[in-house]
Structures are given as structure tokens and as C-alpha cells.
Amino acid sequence: MKINIRIVLVNTSHPGNIGAAARAMKNMGLSELVLVEPATFPHADATARASGADDLLQGAKVCGSLAEAIDGCTLVFGASARLRSLPWPIVEPREMAQQVVTESAQSPVAIVFGREHSGLTNAELEACNALVHIPCNQDFSSLNIAAAVQVLCYEVNLAAGAGTAKAEDDSEIATSDELERFHQHLEETLVEIDFLDPDKPRLLMRRLKRLFNRARLEQTEVNILRGILTATQKFGRK
Ligand code: SAH
């Protein structure tokens, strides 16, 4: 779990959105949910939409003001659906995530989300160091609040070093010498079963090598193929 990264939801009207935001956070390894004057909380809809992230709802801090929610934070981003005409400093989600991850190693940071109907007020934006806007269809730029939480938390998780998960049983890719031994074994077997004529080899081995090189075989796959070749050789020698 990443620490020191607060997700602050201001004045949320639908408890279902609070639950969905909690779920989005937990999926991305974040846990510090702060609610500023939620309209209805706790609520069964929040618990239902959290589906398994109810620990985040239970641990959520409920505050009376944004100032209280971001107390102690050294870096605060306001998530905004609109590109304001005023020249607020604005960053892209990826840049925000880098800054959030770096800063949170030292001190608490916050990403603040506005009301479903009206977003954040100018006074609330003034409490932020910068705005973050998720690039999208500019004729329809307002995401559901939990969807916006999802996108920004995803970027934070990625910036914190989450790579593509490798399946646990993933074998290593075969090395060139393992492939070379497999190619020799294949050639030897093909000669033995009279599929390849060593006096007239044509392009057969080159084509087969190209096929197996393209497949980026794993070590376990090479072992299976060589097992088949050994069985074929035994069968042919009977
Ligand atoms: N009608 C409101 C939109 C509210 S959506 C308005 O025009 O401001 C609720 C919250 O989700 C927003 O306050 C913002 O924090 C977040 N959000 C929605 N779309 C977003 C986007 N494209 N980029 C960043 N945050 C967004």
C-alpha cells in the first residue's frame, strides 16, 4: 500500500460514487480516503459499490472543510473537468503522478475531486498547487467522479513502479544457445525420419528456424518440443 497520498472528495452527493472511488483506489494500492462534507455517508450504496473496499470506507476521514482535509500536505492537485480560462497551472495526469510519487516519499500529498454537479469552487482551486485535467473529448469532458479517481490513481500506481504483472508460472525466454541445440536436435530428427534429405536440404531448416525464432519460445516450451523429438527418435528406432 502506498502511503501519504490522500484522495479527497469534496461534497460528494451520491454515496455510490464514494464507494466506487474507494474501490478504484484500493485496486491501485491507495488507501487514504478523505471526505469533505459528503451529502450522505455512511450509506448502503457506498458499501455496495465499494465491493470489497469497505475497509477504505471504514477508515475514511470525514472533514468539515477542504483546509482540514489537506492539512499537513505539501503538494495538492485539484482534478478539474474543465480547462479554465484563468491561467491556473495545469499538468497532465502522468506528470502529476510523477510529482505525487516523488513528494509522498517525504510528506503527505493530496488529489482533490469536486462535486458531481459543479466541480471545485475557485476558492477551493486556490488551495491547490496545480490543476490536473484528464485529456478527453473536449465537447464532453466531465468524467464520472469515480472514473476520474480511477484514471488518476492508475497513473499514480504506474508511476510508483507497478509494471505489467507477470504470470507466476511464466518461464524465462529461451537463450540463443538453447535454441541452437533445439534446432540441431530438430534437424537430426527430421533426417532420421526421412523428412529432410541432407543432400538436398533446400530451405527447410532456415524456414523452421525462422518460424521458431518468431515465436520467442520459452525454456519450458523448448523442453516440450525436445521431448517430442526424443520420443519421435525412439519411435523411429524401434
Ligand atoms: N460538472 C462538473 C464536473 C464534475 S465531475 C464541472 O464542470 O466541473 C466531478 C469531479 O470529477 C470533478 O470535479 C473532477 O474532480 C473530476 N473529473 C471529472 N472529469 C475530469 C477530467 N476530465 N479531468 C480531471 N478530473 C475530472
mmCIF file of C-alpha atoms and ligand atoms in Angstrom:
data_model
loop_
_atom_site.group_PDB
_atom_site.id
_atom_site.type_symbol
_atom_site.label_atom_id
_atom_site.label_comp_id
_atom_site.label_asym_id
_atom_site.label_seq_id
_atom_site.Cartn_x
_atom_site.Cartn_y
_atom_site.Cartn_z
ATOM 1 C CA MET A 1 0.000 0.000 0.000
ATOM 2 C CA LYS A 2 1.262 3.452 -0.896
ATOM 3 C CA ILE A 3 1.160 5.914 1.968
ATOM 4 C CA ASN A 4 0.976 9.702 2.240
ATOM 5 C CA ILE A 5 -1.306 10.009 -0.798
ATOM 6 C CA ARG A 6 -4.768 11.314 0.113
ATOM 7 C CA ILE A 7 -7.717 11.153 -2.224
ATOM 8 C CA VAL A 8 -10.059 13.957 -1.183
ATOM 9 C CA LEU A 9 -13.693 14.029 -2.372
ATOM 10 C CA VAL A 10 -15.425 17.358 -1.786
ATOM 11 C CA ASN A 11 -19.158 17.455 -1.062
ATOM 12 C CA THR A 12 -19.994 14.287 -2.991
ATOM 13 C CA SER A 13 -23.775 13.911 -3.457
ATOM 14 C CA HIS A 14 -24.073 10.223 -4.342
ATOM 15 C CA PRO A 15 -22.828 7.735 -1.745
ATOM 16 C CA GLY A 16 -22.482 5.169 -4.559
ATOM 17 C CA ASN A 17 -19.744 7.343 -6.074
ATOM 18 C CA ILE A 18 -17.859 7.341 -2.772
ATOM 19 C CA GLY A 19 -17.925 3.531 -2.734
ATOM 20 C CA ALA A 20 -16.829 3.297 -6.372
ATOM 21 C CA ALA A 21 -13.978 5.739 -5.689
ATOM 22 C CA ALA A 22 -12.846 3.625 -2.710
ATOM 23 C CA ARG A 23 -12.802 0.532 -4.928
ATOM 24 C CA ALA A 24 -10.832 2.352 -7.637
ATOM 25 C CA MET A 25 -8.287 3.460 -5.016
ATOM 26 C CA LYS A 26 -7.837 0.013 -3.480
ATOM 27 C CA ASN A 27 -7.383 -1.542 -6.938
ATOM 28 C CA MET A 28 -4.437 0.817 -7.396
ATOM 29 C CA GLY A 29 -2.922 0.289 -3.951
ATOM 30 C CA LEU A 30 -4.076 3.554 -2.369
ATOM 31 C CA SER A 31 -5.878 3.672 0.967
ATOM 32 C CA GLU A 32 -6.213 7.190 2.358
ATOM 33 C CA LEU A 33 -9.737 8.403 1.559
ATOM 34 C CA VAL A 34 -10.811 11.792 2.904
ATOM 35 C CA LEU A 35 -14.385 13.096 2.554
ATOM 36 C CA VAL A 36 -15.254 16.758 2.899
ATOM 37 C CA GLU A 37 -18.897 17.170 3.930
ATOM 38 C CA PRO A 38 -20.325 14.201 1.990
ATOM 39 C CA ALA A 39 -24.109 14.554 1.459
ATOM 40 C CA THR A 40 -24.881 11.056 2.762
ATOM 41 C CA PHE A 41 -22.253 8.886 4.414
ATOM 42 C CA PRO A 42 -22.054 6.122 5.513
ATOM 43 C CA HIS A 43 -24.688 4.585 3.248
ATOM 44 C CA ALA A 44 -25.566 1.118 1.926
ATOM 45 C CA ASP A 45 -24.966 2.298 -1.665
ATOM 46 C CA ALA A 46 -21.395 3.273 -0.774
ATOM 47 C CA THR A 47 -20.724 -0.142 0.765
ATOM 48 C CA ALA A 48 -22.328 -1.927 -2.201
ATOM 49 C CA ARG A 49 -20.273 -0.048 -4.799
ATOM 50 C CA ALA A 50 -17.058 -0.456 -2.767
ATOM 51 C CA SER A 51 -17.484 -4.242 -3.170
ATOM 52 C CA GLY A 52 -14.595 -5.371 -1.017
ATOM 53 C CA ALA A 53 -13.009 -1.977 -0.426
ATOM 54 C CA ASP A 54 -15.254 -1.309 2.581
ATOM 55 C CA ASP A 55 -12.128 -1.158 4.774
ATOM 56 C CA LEU A 56 -11.294 2.103 2.994
ATOM 57 C CA LEU A 57 -14.791 3.424 3.734
ATOM 58 C CA GLN A 58 -14.436 2.459 7.384
ATOM 59 C CA GLY A 59 -11.064 4.170 7.560
ATOM 60 C CA ALA A 60 -12.249 7.266 5.664
ATOM 61 C CA LYS A 61 -11.710 10.558 7.431
ATOM 62 C CA VAL A 62 -14.718 12.869 7.292
ATOM 63 C CA CYS A 63 -13.837 16.586 7.452
ATOM 64 C CA GLY A 64 -15.787 19.818 7.702
ATOM 65 C CA SER A 65 -13.607 21.745 5.256
ATOM 66 C CA LEU A 66 -11.090 21.309 2.469
ATOM 67 C CA ALA A 67 -8.484 23.064 4.625
ATOM 68 C CA GLU A 68 -8.852 20.338 7.248
ATOM 69 C CA ALA A 69 -8.682 17.597 4.585
ATOM 70 C CA ILE A 70 -5.374 18.811 3.162
ATOM 71 C CA ASP A 71 -3.867 19.826 6.484
ATOM 72 C CA GLY A 72 -0.155 18.937 6.528
ATOM 73 C CA CYS A 73 0.052 18.329 2.761
ATOM 74 C CA THR A 74 2.996 19.883 0.922
ATOM 75 C CA LEU A 75 1.557 19.274 -2.551
ATOM 76 C CA VAL A 76 -2.110 19.474 -3.585
ATOM 77 C CA PHE A 77 -3.592 18.809 -7.031
ATOM 78 C CA GLY A 78 -7.156 19.763 -7.938
ATOM 79 C CA ALA A 79 -8.766 17.466 -10.523
ATOM 80 C CA SER A 80 -10.723 19.555 -12.986
ATOM 81 C CA ALA A 81 -13.100 18.520 -15.747
ATOM 82 C CA ARG A 82 -12.819 21.901 -17.413
ATOM 83 C CA LEU A 83 -9.854 23.789 -18.768
ATOM 84 C CA ARG A 84 -10.406 27.128 -17.049
ATOM 85 C CA SER A 85 -9.995 30.390 -18.841
ATOM 86 C CA LEU A 86 -7.945 31.649 -15.910
ATOM 87 C CA PRO A 87 -4.289 30.715 -16.235
ATOM 88 C CA TRP A 88 -4.154 28.087 -13.479
ATOM 89 C CA PRO A 89 -1.039 25.979 -13.619
ATOM 90 C CA ILE A 90 -2.218 22.754 -15.191
ATOM 91 C CA VAL A 91 -0.463 19.413 -15.530
ATOM 92 C CA GLU A 92 -1.170 16.185 -17.360
ATOM 93 C CA PRO A 93 -2.039 13.103 -15.269
ATOM 94 C CA ARG A 94 1.329 11.433 -15.979
ATOM 95 C CA GLU A 95 3.298 14.466 -14.823
ATOM 96 C CA MET A 96 1.055 14.796 -11.746
ATOM 97 C CA ALA A 97 1.655 11.141 -10.863
ATOM 98 C CA GLN A 98 5.447 11.583 -11.018
ATOM 99 C CA GLN A 99 5.275 14.571 -8.698
ATOM 100 C CA VAL A 100 2.864 12.817 -6.316
ATOM 101 C CA VAL A 101 5.056 9.721 -6.019
ATOM 102 C CA THR A 102 8.265 11.726 -5.512
ATOM 103 C CA GLU A 103 6.778 14.138 -2.980
ATOM 104 C CA SER A 104 4.896 11.473 -0.984
ATOM 105 C CA ALA A 105 8.204 9.842 -0.093
ATOM 106 C CA GLN A 106 8.825 12.934 2.088
ATOM 107 C CA SER A 107 5.438 14.301 3.121
ATOM 108 C CA PRO A 108 1.657 13.961 2.613
ATOM 109 C CA VAL A 109 0.142 14.953 -0.739
ATOM 110 C CA ALA A 110 -3.478 15.200 -1.883
ATOM 111 C CA ILE A 111 -5.503 14.883 -5.067
ATOM 112 C CA VAL A 112 -8.813 16.731 -4.679
ATOM 113 C CA PHE A 113 -12.006 15.900 -6.598
ATOM 114 C CA GLY A 114 -15.013 18.204 -6.909
ATOM 115 C CA ARG A 115 -18.793 17.895 -6.719
ATOM 116 C CA GLU A 116 -20.648 15.839 -9.320
ATOM 117 C CA HIS A 117 -22.661 18.854 -10.490
ATOM 118 C CA SER A 118 -20.339 21.791 -10.140
ATOM 119 C CA GLY A 119 -16.765 20.579 -9.596
ATOM 120 C CA LEU A 120 -14.483 22.648 -7.357
ATOM 121 C CA THR A 121 -15.084 26.296 -6.476
ATOM 122 C CA ASN A 122 -12.488 28.941 -7.281
ATOM 123 C CA ALA A 123 -11.739 29.280 -3.573
ATOM 124 C CA GLU A 124 -11.039 25.533 -3.410
ATOM 125 C CA LEU A 125 -8.826 25.705 -6.502
ATOM 126 C CA GLU A 126 -6.836 28.426 -4.813
ATOM 127 C CA ALA A 127 -5.869 25.890 -2.151
ATOM 128 C CA CYS A 128 -4.265 23.707 -4.853
ATOM 129 C CA ASN A 129 -0.713 23.974 -6.180
ATOM 130 C CA ALA A 130 -1.866 22.960 -9.662
ATOM 131 C CA LEU A 131 -4.792 21.514 -11.558
ATOM 132 C CA VAL A 132 -4.784 18.152 -13.257
ATOM 133 C CA HIS A 133 -7.031 17.533 -16.255
ATOM 134 C CA ILE A 134 -7.625 14.128 -17.837
ATOM 135 C CA PRO A 135 -7.422 14.703 -21.593
ATOM 136 C CA CYS A 136 -10.666 13.564 -23.215
ATOM 137 C CA ASN A 137 -13.392 14.654 -25.650
ATOM 138 C CA GLN A 138 -13.433 18.412 -25.086
ATOM 139 C CA ASP A 139 -17.128 18.549 -26.044
ATOM 140 C CA PHE A 140 -17.900 16.056 -23.265
ATOM 141 C CA SER A 141 -15.088 16.395 -20.770
ATOM 142 C CA SER A 142 -16.715 15.564 -17.469
ATOM 143 C CA LEU A 143 -15.981 12.017 -16.300
ATOM 144 C CA ASN A 144 -17.929 10.360 -13.538
ATOM 145 C CA ILE A 145 -16.022 11.233 -10.359
ATOM 146 C CA ALA A 146 -15.114 7.597 -9.582
ATOM 147 C CA ALA A 147 -13.894 7.146 -13.163
ATOM 148 C CA ALA A 148 -11.697 10.229 -12.745
ATOM 149 C CA VAL A 149 -10.376 8.807 -9.441
ATOM 150 C CA GLN A 150 -9.645 5.547 -11.280
ATOM 151 C CA VAL A 151 -7.628 7.185 -14.064
ATOM 152 C CA LEU A 152 -5.524 9.347 -11.742
ATOM 153 C CA CYS A 153 -4.893 6.531 -9.227
ATOM 154 C CA TYR A 154 -3.888 4.270 -12.128
ATOM 155 C CA GLU A 155 -1.270 6.824 -13.168
ATOM 156 C CA VAL A 156 -0.011 7.102 -9.575
ATOM 157 C CA ASN A 157 0.288 3.323 -9.315
ATOM 158 C CA LEU A 158 2.125 3.165 -12.633
ATOM 159 C CA ALA A 159 4.492 5.970 -11.630
ATOM 160 C CA ALA A 160 5.155 4.109 -8.363
ATOM 161 C CA GLY A 161 6.593 1.289 -10.433
ATOM 162 C CA ALA A 162 3.768 -1.153 -10.996
ATOM 163 C CA GLY A 163 4.688 -2.996 -14.163
ATOM 164 C CA THR A 164 2.638 -5.444 -16.134
ATOM 165 C CA ALA A 165 2.125 -8.351 -13.787
ATOM 166 C CA LYS A 166 3.977 -11.438 -14.939
ATOM 167 C CA ALA A 167 2.091 -14.692 -14.505
ATOM 168 C CA GLU A 168 3.732 -16.683 -11.746
ATOM 169 C CA ASP A 169 4.380 -19.751 -13.849
ATOM 170 C CA ASP A 170 5.985 -17.691 -16.608
ATOM 171 C CA SER A 171 9.154 -19.377 -17.745
ATOM 172 C CA GLU A 172 12.207 -17.498 -18.962
ATOM 173 C CA ILE A 173 12.626 -16.902 -22.679
ATOM 174 C CA ALA A 174 14.990 -19.483 -24.184
ATOM 175 C CA THR A 175 18.547 -18.291 -24.860
ATOM 176 C CA SER A 176 20.191 -18.442 -28.280
ATOM 177 C CA ASP A 177 22.316 -21.483 -27.365
ATOM 178 C CA GLU A 178 19.240 -23.354 -26.088
ATOM 179 C CA LEU A 179 17.527 -22.558 -29.389
ATOM 180 C CA GLU A 180 20.612 -23.634 -31.323
ATOM 181 C CA ARG A 181 20.624 -27.020 -29.548
ATOM 182 C CA PHE A 182 16.900 -27.373 -30.272
ATOM 183 C CA HIS A 183 17.447 -26.561 -33.975
ATOM 184 C CA GLN A 184 20.205 -29.208 -34.172
ATOM 185 C CA HIS A 185 18.014 -31.767 -32.422
ATOM 186 C CA LEU A 186 15.178 -30.939 -34.853
ATOM 187 C CA GLU A 187 17.408 -31.297 -37.894
ATOM 188 C CA GLU A 188 18.834 -34.598 -36.661
ATOM 189 C CA THR A 189 15.331 -35.972 -36.064
ATOM 190 C CA LEU A 190 13.993 -34.804 -39.438
ATOM 191 C CA VAL A 191 16.891 -36.598 -41.159
ATOM 192 C CA GLU A 192 16.232 -39.748 -39.117
ATOM 193 C CA ILE A 193 12.568 -39.875 -40.109
ATOM 194 C CA ASP A 194 13.449 -39.138 -43.752
ATOM 195 C CA PHE A 195 11.671 -35.823 -43.818
ATOM 196 C CA LEU A 196 14.878 -33.913 -44.526
ATOM 197 C CA ASP A 197 17.340 -35.087 -47.142
ATOM 198 C CA PRO A 198 20.838 -33.911 -46.039
ATOM 199 C CA ASP A 199 21.954 -33.942 -49.667
ATOM 200 C CA LYS A 200 19.056 -31.753 -50.751
ATOM 201 C CA PRO A 201 18.195 -29.690 -47.674
ATOM 202 C CA ARG A 202 16.675 -26.737 -49.611
ATOM 203 C CA LEU A 203 15.400 -24.022 -47.310
ATOM 204 C CA LEU A 204 13.591 -26.279 -44.860
ATOM 205 C CA MET A 205 15.779 -25.667 -41.779
ATOM 206 C CA ARG A 206 16.023 -21.959 -42.451
ATOM 207 C CA ARG A 207 12.244 -21.684 -42.663
ATOM 208 C CA LEU A 208 11.732 -23.718 -39.494
ATOM 209 C CA LYS A 209 14.317 -21.678 -37.586
ATOM 210 C CA ARG A 210 12.608 -18.504 -38.718
ATOM 211 C CA LEU A 211 9.274 -19.876 -37.501
ATOM 212 C CA PHE A 212 10.628 -20.782 -34.042
ATOM 213 C CA ASN A 213 12.594 -17.542 -33.682
ATOM 214 C CA ARG A 214 9.429 -15.580 -34.384
ATOM 215 C CA ALA A 215 7.636 -17.431 -31.589
ATOM 216 C CA ARG A 216 10.117 -16.260 -28.897
ATOM 217 C CA LEU A 217 9.994 -19.697 -27.270
ATOM 218 C CA GLU A 218 10.192 -20.049 -23.516
ATOM 219 C CA GLN A 219 12.533 -22.594 -21.912
ATOM 220 C CA THR A 220 9.652 -24.857 -20.894
ATOM 221 C CA GLU A 221 8.342 -24.805 -24.471
ATOM 222 C CA VAL A 222 11.775 -25.756 -25.848
ATOM 223 C CA ASN A 223 11.865 -28.621 -23.341
ATOM 224 C CA ILE A 224 8.457 -29.859 -24.517
ATOM 225 C CA LEU A 225 9.490 -29.691 -28.188
ATOM 226 C CA ARG A 226 12.752 -31.516 -27.493
ATOM 227 C CA GLY A 227 10.809 -34.132 -25.518
ATOM 228 C CA ILE A 228 8.628 -34.701 -28.599
ATOM 229 C CA LEU A 229 11.754 -35.033 -30.782
ATOM 230 C CA THR A 230 13.297 -37.588 -28.401
ATOM 231 C CA ALA A 231 10.046 -39.599 -28.393
ATOM 232 C CA THR A 232 9.929 -39.433 -32.207
ATOM 233 C CA GLN A 233 13.532 -40.688 -32.427
ATOM 234 C CA LYS A 234 12.820 -43.582 -30.059
ATOM 235 C CA PHE A 235 9.711 -44.486 -32.047
ATOM 236 C CA GLY A 236 11.657 -44.398 -35.341
ATOM 237 C CA ARG A 237 14.433 -46.626 -33.919
ATOM 238 C CA LYS A 238 12.054 -49.368 -32.735
HETATM 239 N N1 SAH B 1 -19.822 19.433 -13.873
HETATM 240 C C1 SAH B 1 -18.587 19.474 -13.201
HETATM 241 C C2 SAH B 1 -17.866 18.143 -13.355
HETATM 242 C C3 SAH B 1 -17.869 17.419 -12.143
HETATM 243 S S1 SAH B 1 -17.285 15.784 -12.347
HETATM 244 C C4 SAH B 1 -17.684 20.557 -13.747
HETATM 245 O O1 SAH B 1 -17.950 21.018 -14.828
HETATM 246 O O2 SAH B 1 -16.694 20.880 -13.121
HETATM 247 C C5 SAH B 1 -16.737 15.504 -10.697
HETATM 248 C C6 SAH B 1 -15.268 15.623 -10.484
HETATM 249 O O3 SAH B 1 -14.599 14.590 -11.193
HETATM 250 C C7 SAH B 1 -14.626 16.902 -10.981
HETATM 251 O O4 SAH B 1 -14.778 17.950 -10.061
HETATM 252 C C8 SAH B 1 -13.178 16.478 -11.096
HETATM 253 O O5 SAH B 1 -12.551 16.482 -9.840
HETATM 254 C C9 SAH B 1 -13.321 15.048 -11.586
HETATM 255 N N2 SAH B 1 -13.229 14.995 -13.068
HETATM 256 C C10 SAH B 1 -14.216 14.721 -13.954
HETATM 257 N N3 SAH B 1 -13.758 14.788 -15.221
HETATM 258 C C11 SAH B 1 -12.440 15.087 -15.142
HETATM 259 C C12 SAH B 1 -11.408 15.296 -16.109
HETATM 260 N N4 SAH B 1 -11.625 15.222 -17.410
HETATM 261 N N5 SAH B 1 -10.159 15.576 -15.652
HETATM 262 C C13 SAH B 1 -9.898 15.668 -14.313
HETATM 263 N N6 SAH B 1 -10.844 15.496 -13.376
HETATM 264 C C14 SAH B 1 -12.087 15.211 -13.775
#
